[in-house]
Amino acid sequence: MRRMALGLMLLLCGGGVAALELGEIRLPDGFRIEVAVADVTDARSLALGERGTLFIATRRGGRVYAVTDRDGDGRFDPPRVLLDGLRMPNGIAIHEGALYVAENHRIVRYDGIEQRLQSPPEPVLLARLPTETHHGWRYLAFGPDGRLYVAIGAPCNICDEPGFATIVRMRADGSEREVMAAGVRNSVGFDWQPETGELWFSDNGRDWLGDDRPPDELNRAPQPGLHFGYPFCHGGEIPDPLYGRARRCEEFAPPALNLGAHVAALGVRFYTGKQFPEAYRGQLFIAEHGSWNRSEPVGYRLGLARIEEGRVVSYSPFAEGWLGAEGVSGRPVDLLVAPDGSLLVSDDHAGVVYRISYNP
């Protein structure tokens, strides 16, 4: 593991200069991290258009940004506000030239978006969602089956409310809605394993059971209809103090991997590029956003889960250093494999998108 002391960097961004204190980011040998897009307040979910436009969603900001590379030099131009005044537009996805946006209360579609960046069309309403704001920021993605998946988090820390704590899927037009996975407290990231097409997703564990329990989870859903335990069981083996007597942990699908308690695992992404060494291809990156209520902070890093035959065989840090002795300099959120094989990482604390590349 090589320590990459970046300090105060001056980075050209479309003619402007942005100064950012990255601290000391530790990466494996041969890897480099830099800022690809600056000045994106509350940068959260990422999606890439067919013409190369990078879309960046926010949670608190109510905005969706669009970033282009007009001169084709590999550097993104300054971000532009594409949509504004939305309600928690955390979830975004691209499908057949349209931008899909999951707000707190609905999913809408903007057709032909890359041809209309200067003047976006009126949204087409596809689905209405619950309006509760606790865990009300949605994650959105299209699966290999062509269906649209959206996470509907629990409206509480711990409760048993029908219609919540699920990942649901539907056709691209919003029809034929069904539950893909139940017992999912709050997933803010999922992806499909390229070889099998199976869904893998993060899930944030409940709060106020102490510093070290329960764990956050990485889960695998090889078929629809599985229940992953919430609110009855956590981490596959911890009965909940309030709801644990109603159901046994053995009744539920166990986690593929128990992560650290309170690390706030968000974005997950299988590496499908060719730039990184062979050992990284097909493996799963996880963005640990970082704890907010632990006596000693944890997370604030990227992890790498190595998977063989549907099982996680190891989990180790890949990029860390956003949590230092002087505090927090960044919080990774979402991940996206760029066309050149580099890894884009959003950071809602620093308001940037990083690019991690490999060049030995």
Short mmCIF file of C-alpha atoms in Angstrom, two decimals:
data_model
loop_
_atom_site.label_atom_id
_atom_site.label_comp_id
_atom_site.label_asym_id
_atom_site.label_seq_id
_atom_site.Cartn_x
_atom_site.Cartn_y
_atom_site.Cartn_z
CA MET A 1 0.00 0.00 0.00
CA ARG A 2 1.49 3.29 -1.11
CA ARG A 3 0.87 6.53 0.76
CA MET A 4 -0.06 9.30 -1.67
CA ALA A 5 0.44 12.68 0.03
CA LEU A 6 -1.57 15.09 -2.07
CA GLY A 7 -1.90 18.04 0.31
CA LEU A 8 -3.35 21.23 -1.10
CA MET A 9 -3.85 20.60 -4.81
CA LEU A 10 -4.52 23.14 -7.52
CA LEU A 11 -6.55 21.46 -10.22
CA LEU A 12 -7.65 22.93 -13.51
CA CYS A 13 -11.37 22.43 -14.07
CA GLY A 14 -12.53 23.89 -17.35
CA GLY A 15 -10.31 26.93 -17.05
CA GLY A 16 -11.05 27.56 -13.39
CA VAL A 17 -8.85 26.60 -10.48
CA ALA A 18 -10.20 24.70 -7.48
CA ALA A 19 -8.23 24.19 -4.29
CA LEU A 20 -8.98 21.10 -2.25
CA GLU A 21 -7.30 19.58 0.79
CA LEU A 22 -7.35 15.83 0.15
CA GLY A 23 -5.02 14.90 3.01
CA GLU A 24 -3.15 11.65 2.65
CA ILE A 25 -4.92 9.05 0.56
CA ARG A 26 -3.46 5.56 0.72
CA LEU A 27 -3.81 3.44 -2.43
CA PRO A 28 -2.20 0.26 -3.73
CA ASP A 29 0.94 0.71 -5.79
CA GLY A 30 0.34 2.08 -9.28
CA PHE A 31 -2.96 3.81 -8.46
CA ARG A 32 -3.53 7.56 -8.49
CA ILE A 33 -6.41 9.72 -7.24
CA GLU A 34 -7.31 13.17 -8.52
CA VAL A 35 -10.33 15.45 -8.66
CA ALA A 36 -12.30 14.94 -11.86
CA VAL A 37 -15.16 17.36 -11.07
CA ALA A 38 -15.10 20.12 -8.45
CA ASP A 39 -17.73 22.48 -7.06
CA VAL A 40 -20.58 19.96 -6.92
CA THR A 41 -22.23 20.62 -3.57
CA ASP A 42 -23.60 17.42 -1.98
CA ALA A 43 -22.39 15.13 -4.81
CA ARG A 44 -24.11 11.77 -4.43
CA SER A 45 -25.28 9.26 -7.09
CA LEU A 46 -23.58 9.04 -10.47
CA ALA A 47 -24.86 8.03 -13.93
CA LEU A 48 -23.21 8.19 -17.34
CA GLY A 49 -25.09 9.09 -20.51
CA GLU A 50 -24.60 7.36 -23.85
CA ARG A 51 -22.88 10.50 -25.21
CA GLY A 52 -20.51 10.75 -22.25
CA THR A 53 -22.41 13.20 -20.04
CA LEU A 54 -21.82 12.58 -16.36
CA PHE A 55 -24.94 13.16 -14.25
CA ILE A 56 -24.51 13.84 -10.54
CA ALA A 57 -27.44 13.73 -8.13
CA THR A 58 -27.73 15.28 -4.68
CA ARG A 59 -29.68 14.55 -1.53
CA ARG A 60 -30.04 17.82 0.39
CA GLY A 61 -29.29 20.19 -2.48
CA GLY A 62 -32.37 19.37 -4.57
CA ARG A 63 -30.25 19.46 -7.73
CA VAL A 64 -29.03 17.20 -10.51
CA TYR A 65 -25.86 18.33 -12.26
CA ALA A 66 -24.65 17.57 -15.79
CA VAL A 67 -20.96 17.53 -16.65
CA THR A 68 -19.56 17.22 -20.17
CA ASP A 69 -16.16 17.00 -21.85
CA ARG A 70 -16.75 19.19 -24.88
CA ASP A 71 -13.19 19.28 -26.18
CA GLY A 72 -12.55 15.58 -25.57
CA ASP A 73 -9.38 16.11 -23.57
CA GLY A 74 -10.42 13.68 -20.84
CA ARG A 75 -11.13 16.44 -18.31
CA PHE A 76 -14.66 17.34 -17.42
CA ASP A 77 -15.87 20.89 -17.95
CA PRO A 78 -17.30 22.86 -15.01
CA PRO A 79 -20.58 21.33 -13.79
CA ARG A 80 -23.89 22.89 -14.75
CA VAL A 81 -27.14 22.70 -12.79
CA LEU A 82 -29.45 20.61 -14.96
CA LEU A 83 -32.43 20.28 -12.60
CA ASP A 84 -33.20 22.29 -9.46
CA GLY A 85 -35.88 22.50 -6.79
CA LEU A 86 -36.36 18.73 -6.53
CA ARG A 87 -37.17 16.77 -3.38
CA MET A 88 -34.18 14.63 -2.35
CA PRO A 89 -33.21 13.60 -5.92
CA ASN A 90 -30.61 11.10 -4.73
CA GLY A 91 -31.38 8.35 -7.25
CA ILE A 92 -30.58 8.66 -10.96
CA ALA A 93 -30.24 6.23 -13.86
CA ILE A 94 -29.87 6.37 -17.64
CA HIS A 95 -31.91 4.12 -19.94
CA GLU A 96 -32.41 4.41 -23.70
CA GLY A 97 -31.34 8.04 -23.75
CA ALA A 98 -33.62 9.13 -20.88
CA LEU A 99 -32.64 10.30 -17.42
CA TYR A 100 -34.62 8.67 -14.60
CA VAL A 101 -34.72 10.51 -11.28
CA ALA A 102 -35.96 9.12 -7.97
CA GLU A 103 -37.10 11.88 -5.68
CA ASN A 104 -38.38 11.20 -2.20
CA HIS A 105 -42.00 10.93 -3.36
CA ARG A 106 -41.82 9.83 -7.00
CA ILE A 107 -39.84 8.51 -9.96
CA VAL A 108 -39.82 10.64 -13.11
CA ARG A 109 -38.23 10.41 -16.55
CA TYR A 110 -36.62 13.11 -18.71
CA ASP A 111 -36.55 11.94 -22.33
CA GLY A 112 -33.69 12.64 -24.73
CA ILE A 113 -31.81 14.38 -21.98
CA GLU A 114 -28.36 14.64 -23.59
CA GLN A 115 -29.84 16.48 -26.55
CA ARG A 116 -31.60 18.88 -24.20
CA LEU A 117 -29.06 19.80 -21.53
CA GLN A 118 -29.69 23.51 -22.10
CA SER A 119 -33.45 23.13 -21.78
CA PRO A 120 -34.57 19.88 -20.11
CA PRO A 121 -38.01 18.54 -21.05
CA GLU A 122 -40.92 18.29 -18.65
CA PRO A 123 -40.71 15.16 -16.51
CA VAL A 124 -42.89 12.11 -17.16
CA LEU A 125 -44.29 10.63 -13.95
CA LEU A 126 -43.65 6.89 -13.67
CA ALA A 127 -44.32 5.95 -10.05
CA ARG A 128 -45.32 7.46 -6.75
CA LEU A 129 -43.34 6.59 -3.63
CA PRO A 130 -43.90 6.98 0.12
CA THR A 131 -43.34 10.55 1.33
CA GLU A 132 -41.69 9.81 4.69
CA THR A 133 -38.32 11.52 4.75
CA HIS A 134 -36.50 9.31 7.27
CA HIS A 135 -34.32 7.17 4.96
CA GLY A 136 -36.36 8.78 2.19
CA TRP A 137 -33.47 9.32 -0.22
CA ARG A 138 -33.72 6.64 -2.91
CA TYR A 139 -31.14 4.69 -4.87
CA LEU A 140 -32.07 3.89 -8.47
CA ALA A 141 -30.58 1.62 -11.15
CA PHE A 142 -31.52 -0.51 -14.14
CA GLY A 143 -30.75 -4.20 -13.87
CA PRO A 144 -29.60 -6.59 -16.61
CA ASP A 145 -33.25 -7.66 -16.92
CA GLY A 146 -34.12 -4.17 -18.17
CA ARG A 147 -36.17 -3.43 -15.06
CA LEU A 148 -35.87 -0.37 -12.86
CA TYR A 149 -34.87 -1.02 -9.25
CA VAL A 150 -35.40 1.42 -6.39
CA ALA A 151 -34.71 1.15 -2.65
CA ILE A 152 -37.41 2.18 -0.18
CA GLY A 153 -35.78 2.56 3.24
CA ALA A 154 -37.43 2.09 6.62
CA PRO A 155 -39.08 5.32 7.86
CA CYS A 156 -37.37 4.97 11.26
CA ASN A 157 -34.38 3.59 13.08
CA ILE A 158 -36.21 0.39 13.99
CA CYS A 159 -39.85 -0.41 13.17
CA ASP A 160 -42.00 -2.85 11.22
CA GLU A 161 -43.95 -0.80 8.68
CA PRO A 162 -45.60 -2.47 5.66
CA GLY A 163 -44.38 -1.21 2.30
CA PHE A 164 -40.97 -0.09 3.55
CA ALA A 165 -37.51 -1.67 4.04
CA THR A 166 -37.53 -3.14 0.54
CA ILE A 167 -35.92 -3.01 -2.87
CA VAL A 168 -38.64 -2.99 -5.50
CA ARG A 169 -38.44 -3.36 -9.26
CA MET A 170 -40.71 -2.39 -12.14
CA ARG A 171 -40.76 -2.06 -15.88
CA ALA A 172 -39.17 1.05 -17.38
CA ASP A 173 -42.62 2.64 -17.70
CA GLY A 174 -43.37 2.12 -13.99
CA SER A 175 -45.74 -0.82 -14.45
CA GLU A 176 -45.65 -4.32 -12.90
CA ARG A 177 -44.12 -3.20 -9.63
CA GLU A 178 -42.97 -5.99 -7.31
CA VAL A 179 -40.75 -6.53 -4.27
CA MET A 180 -37.32 -7.85 -5.18
CA ALA A 181 -35.91 -8.00 -1.64
CA ALA A 182 -37.51 -7.46 1.79
CA GLY A 183 -36.04 -6.84 5.24
CA VAL A 184 -33.63 -4.23 3.86
CA ARG A 185 -33.38 -1.35 6.35
CA ASN A 186 -31.70 1.22 4.12
CA SER A 187 -29.83 0.36 0.94
CA VAL A 188 -28.14 3.27 -0.86
CA GLY A 189 -26.22 1.22 -3.39
CA PHE A 190 -26.59 -1.92 -5.49
CA ASP A 191 -25.10 -3.55 -8.56
CA TRP A 192 -25.25 -6.81 -10.50
CA GLN A 193 -22.40 -9.30 -10.77
CA PRO A 194 -21.40 -9.34 -14.43
CA GLU A 195 -20.95 -13.13 -14.73
CA THR A 196 -24.16 -14.17 -12.98
CA GLY A 197 -26.51 -11.18 -13.18
CA GLU A 198 -27.17 -11.51 -9.44
CA LEU A 199 -28.08 -8.47 -7.38
CA TRP A 200 -25.66 -7.36 -4.63
CA PHE A 201 -26.50 -4.45 -2.33
CA SER A 202 -25.37 -2.58 0.77
CA ASP A 203 -27.60 -2.20 3.82
CA ASN A 204 -27.08 0.13 6.78
CA GLY A 205 -27.60 -1.48 10.19
CA ARG A 206 -29.74 0.03 12.92
CA ASP A 207 -28.45 2.56 15.45
CA TRP A 208 -28.23 2.73 19.25
CA LEU A 209 -27.07 -0.78 20.06
CA GLY A 210 -23.58 0.43 20.89
CA ASP A 211 -20.38 1.22 19.03
CA ASP A 212 -19.77 -2.27 17.68
CA ARG A 213 -23.18 -3.68 16.76
CA PRO A 214 -24.95 -4.39 14.63
CA PRO A 215 -22.85 -4.57 11.47
CA ASP A 216 -23.64 -2.95 8.17
CA GLU A 217 -24.20 -5.61 5.54
CA LEU A 218 -23.32 -6.58 2.00
CA ASN A 219 -26.10 -8.80 0.70
CA ARG A 220 -26.62 -11.04 -2.31
CA ALA A 221 -30.04 -11.71 -3.85
CA PRO A 222 -29.78 -14.48 -6.45
CA GLN A 223 -33.58 -14.52 -6.85
CA PRO A 224 -36.54 -12.32 -5.91
CA GLY A 225 -38.53 -12.73 -2.72
CA LEU A 226 -35.75 -13.17 -0.16
CA HIS A 227 -36.03 -11.53 3.26
CA PHE A 228 -32.82 -10.20 4.83
CA GLY A 229 -33.94 -9.92 8.44
CA TYR A 230 -34.81 -6.32 9.30
CA PRO A 231 -36.29 -5.47 11.82
CA PHE A 232 -36.12 -8.89 13.47
CA CYS A 233 -32.49 -9.88 13.00
CA HIS A 234 -29.26 -8.00 12.21
CA GLY A 235 -26.08 -9.30 10.65
CA GLY A 236 -27.56 -12.76 10.34
CA GLU A 237 -27.18 -13.57 14.05
CA ILE A 238 -28.22 -10.64 16.29
CA PRO A 239 -31.90 -10.68 17.36
CA ASP A 240 -33.31 -7.19 17.71
CA PRO A 241 -34.13 -6.21 21.33
CA LEU A 242 -37.62 -5.05 20.32
CA TYR A 243 -38.58 -7.32 17.41
CA GLY A 244 -36.29 -10.33 17.76
CA ARG A 245 -38.78 -12.52 19.62
CA ALA A 246 -41.20 -12.51 16.71
CA ARG A 247 -38.90 -14.23 14.19
CA ARG A 248 -35.73 -16.33 14.35
CA CYS A 249 -32.53 -15.30 12.55
CA GLU A 250 -32.43 -18.70 10.82
CA GLU A 251 -35.54 -17.73 8.85
CA PHE A 252 -33.75 -15.07 6.81
CA ALA A 253 -31.14 -14.86 4.08
CA PRO A 254 -27.75 -14.35 5.74
CA PRO A 255 -25.45 -11.49 4.73
CA ALA A 256 -22.80 -12.15 2.11
CA LEU A 257 -20.48 -10.07 4.29
CA ASN A 258 -20.81 -8.33 7.64
CA LEU A 259 -19.07 -4.94 7.48
CA GLY A 260 -18.06 -2.72 10.37
CA ALA A 261 -20.79 -1.32 12.59
CA HIS A 262 -21.80 2.22 11.57
CA VAL A 263 -19.40 2.45 8.60
CA ALA A 264 -22.44 3.56 6.52
CA ALA A 265 -21.80 1.40 3.46
CA LEU A 266 -23.41 3.14 0.47
CA GLY A 267 -22.32 2.69 -3.15
CA VAL A 268 -21.23 -0.74 -4.41
CA ARG A 269 -19.76 -1.35 -7.87
CA PHE A 270 -18.36 -4.37 -9.67
CA TYR A 271 -15.25 -3.40 -11.60
CA THR A 272 -15.99 -4.05 -15.28
CA GLY A 273 -13.16 -2.01 -16.84
CA LYS A 274 -9.82 -3.12 -18.25
CA GLN A 275 -7.51 -0.38 -16.92
CA PHE A 276 -6.99 -1.92 -13.48
CA PRO A 277 -4.89 -5.09 -13.11
CA GLU A 278 -6.54 -8.44 -13.74
CA ALA A 279 -6.87 -9.14 -10.01
CA TYR A 280 -9.43 -6.32 -9.69
CA ARG A 281 -11.67 -7.26 -12.61
CA GLY A 282 -15.07 -8.55 -11.58
CA GLN A 283 -14.45 -7.64 -7.92
CA LEU A 284 -16.68 -5.39 -5.83
CA PHE A 285 -15.79 -1.92 -4.53
CA ILE A 286 -17.74 -0.56 -1.54
CA ALA A 287 -17.94 3.10 -0.48
CA GLU A 288 -17.97 3.42 3.31
CA HIS A 289 -19.45 6.87 3.86
CA GLY A 290 -18.40 6.95 7.53
CA SER A 291 -20.04 6.88 10.95
CA TRP A 292 -21.99 9.76 12.47
CA ASN A 293 -22.84 8.45 15.95
CA ARG A 294 -19.90 6.29 17.01
CA SER A 295 -17.58 7.36 19.84
CA GLU A 296 -14.59 6.68 17.57
CA PRO A 297 -15.34 7.35 13.89
CA VAL A 298 -14.97 4.50 11.38
CA GLY A 299 -15.38 4.14 7.63
CA TYR A 300 -14.57 7.10 5.36
CA ARG A 301 -12.86 4.84 2.83
CA LEU A 302 -13.27 2.49 -0.13
CA GLY A 303 -13.14 -1.24 0.48
CA LEU A 304 -12.62 -4.14 -1.92
CA ALA A 305 -14.58 -7.38 -1.59
CA ARG A 306 -13.08 -10.28 -3.51
CA ILE A 307 -15.73 -12.74 -4.65
CA GLU A 308 -15.39 -16.33 -5.83
CA GLU A 309 -18.35 -18.49 -6.87
CA GLY A 310 -20.85 -16.19 -5.21
CA ARG A 311 -18.98 -15.98 -1.91
CA VAL A 312 -16.91 -13.15 -0.42
CA VAL A 313 -13.47 -14.59 0.27
CA SER A 314 -11.81 -11.40 1.54
CA TYR A 315 -12.47 -7.75 2.31
CA SER A 316 -9.73 -5.14 2.63
CA PRO A 317 -9.20 -1.37 2.36
CA PHE A 318 -8.55 -0.04 -1.14
CA ALA A 319 -8.47 3.73 -0.62
CA GLU A 320 -8.37 5.37 2.80
CA GLY A 321 -7.19 8.55 4.42
CA TRP A 322 -10.28 10.77 4.34
CA LEU A 323 -10.44 10.23 8.11
CA GLY A 324 -7.31 11.64 9.73
CA ALA A 325 -6.01 13.01 12.99
CA GLU A 326 -7.33 16.47 12.14
CA GLY A 327 -10.82 15.27 11.24
CA VAL A 328 -12.74 14.30 8.12
CA SER A 329 -11.77 15.61 4.68
CA GLY A 330 -14.13 13.49 2.58
CA ARG A 331 -16.97 10.95 2.58
CA PRO A 332 -17.22 8.56 -0.41
CA VAL A 333 -20.76 7.93 -1.65
CA ASP A 334 -21.19 6.37 -5.09
CA LEU A 335 -18.96 4.61 -7.61
CA LEU A 336 -18.96 4.44 -11.40
CA VAL A 337 -16.62 2.72 -13.85
CA ALA A 338 -15.71 5.24 -16.56
CA PRO A 339 -15.32 4.24 -20.23
CA ASP A 340 -11.53 4.41 -19.93
CA GLY A 341 -11.60 1.98 -17.01
CA SER A 342 -10.91 4.49 -14.27
CA LEU A 343 -13.14 4.57 -11.19
CA LEU A 344 -15.21 7.67 -10.45
CA VAL A 345 -16.12 8.30 -6.80
CA SER A 346 -18.52 10.96 -5.53
CA ASP A 347 -17.96 12.77 -2.22
CA ASP A 348 -20.84 14.74 -0.68
CA HIS A 349 -18.64 16.18 2.09
CA ALA A 350 -15.99 17.70 -0.18
CA GLY A 351 -18.45 18.34 -3.04
CA VAL A 352 -16.32 16.66 -5.69
CA VAL A 353 -16.02 13.59 -7.90
CA TYR A 354 -12.66 11.82 -7.80
CA ARG A 355 -11.05 9.75 -10.52
CA ILE A 356 -8.95 6.77 -9.47
CA SER A 357 -6.74 5.49 -12.26
CA TYR A 358 -4.00 2.91 -12.66
CA ASN A 359 -0.68 3.47 -14.38
CA PRO A 360 2.25 1.40 -13.11
#
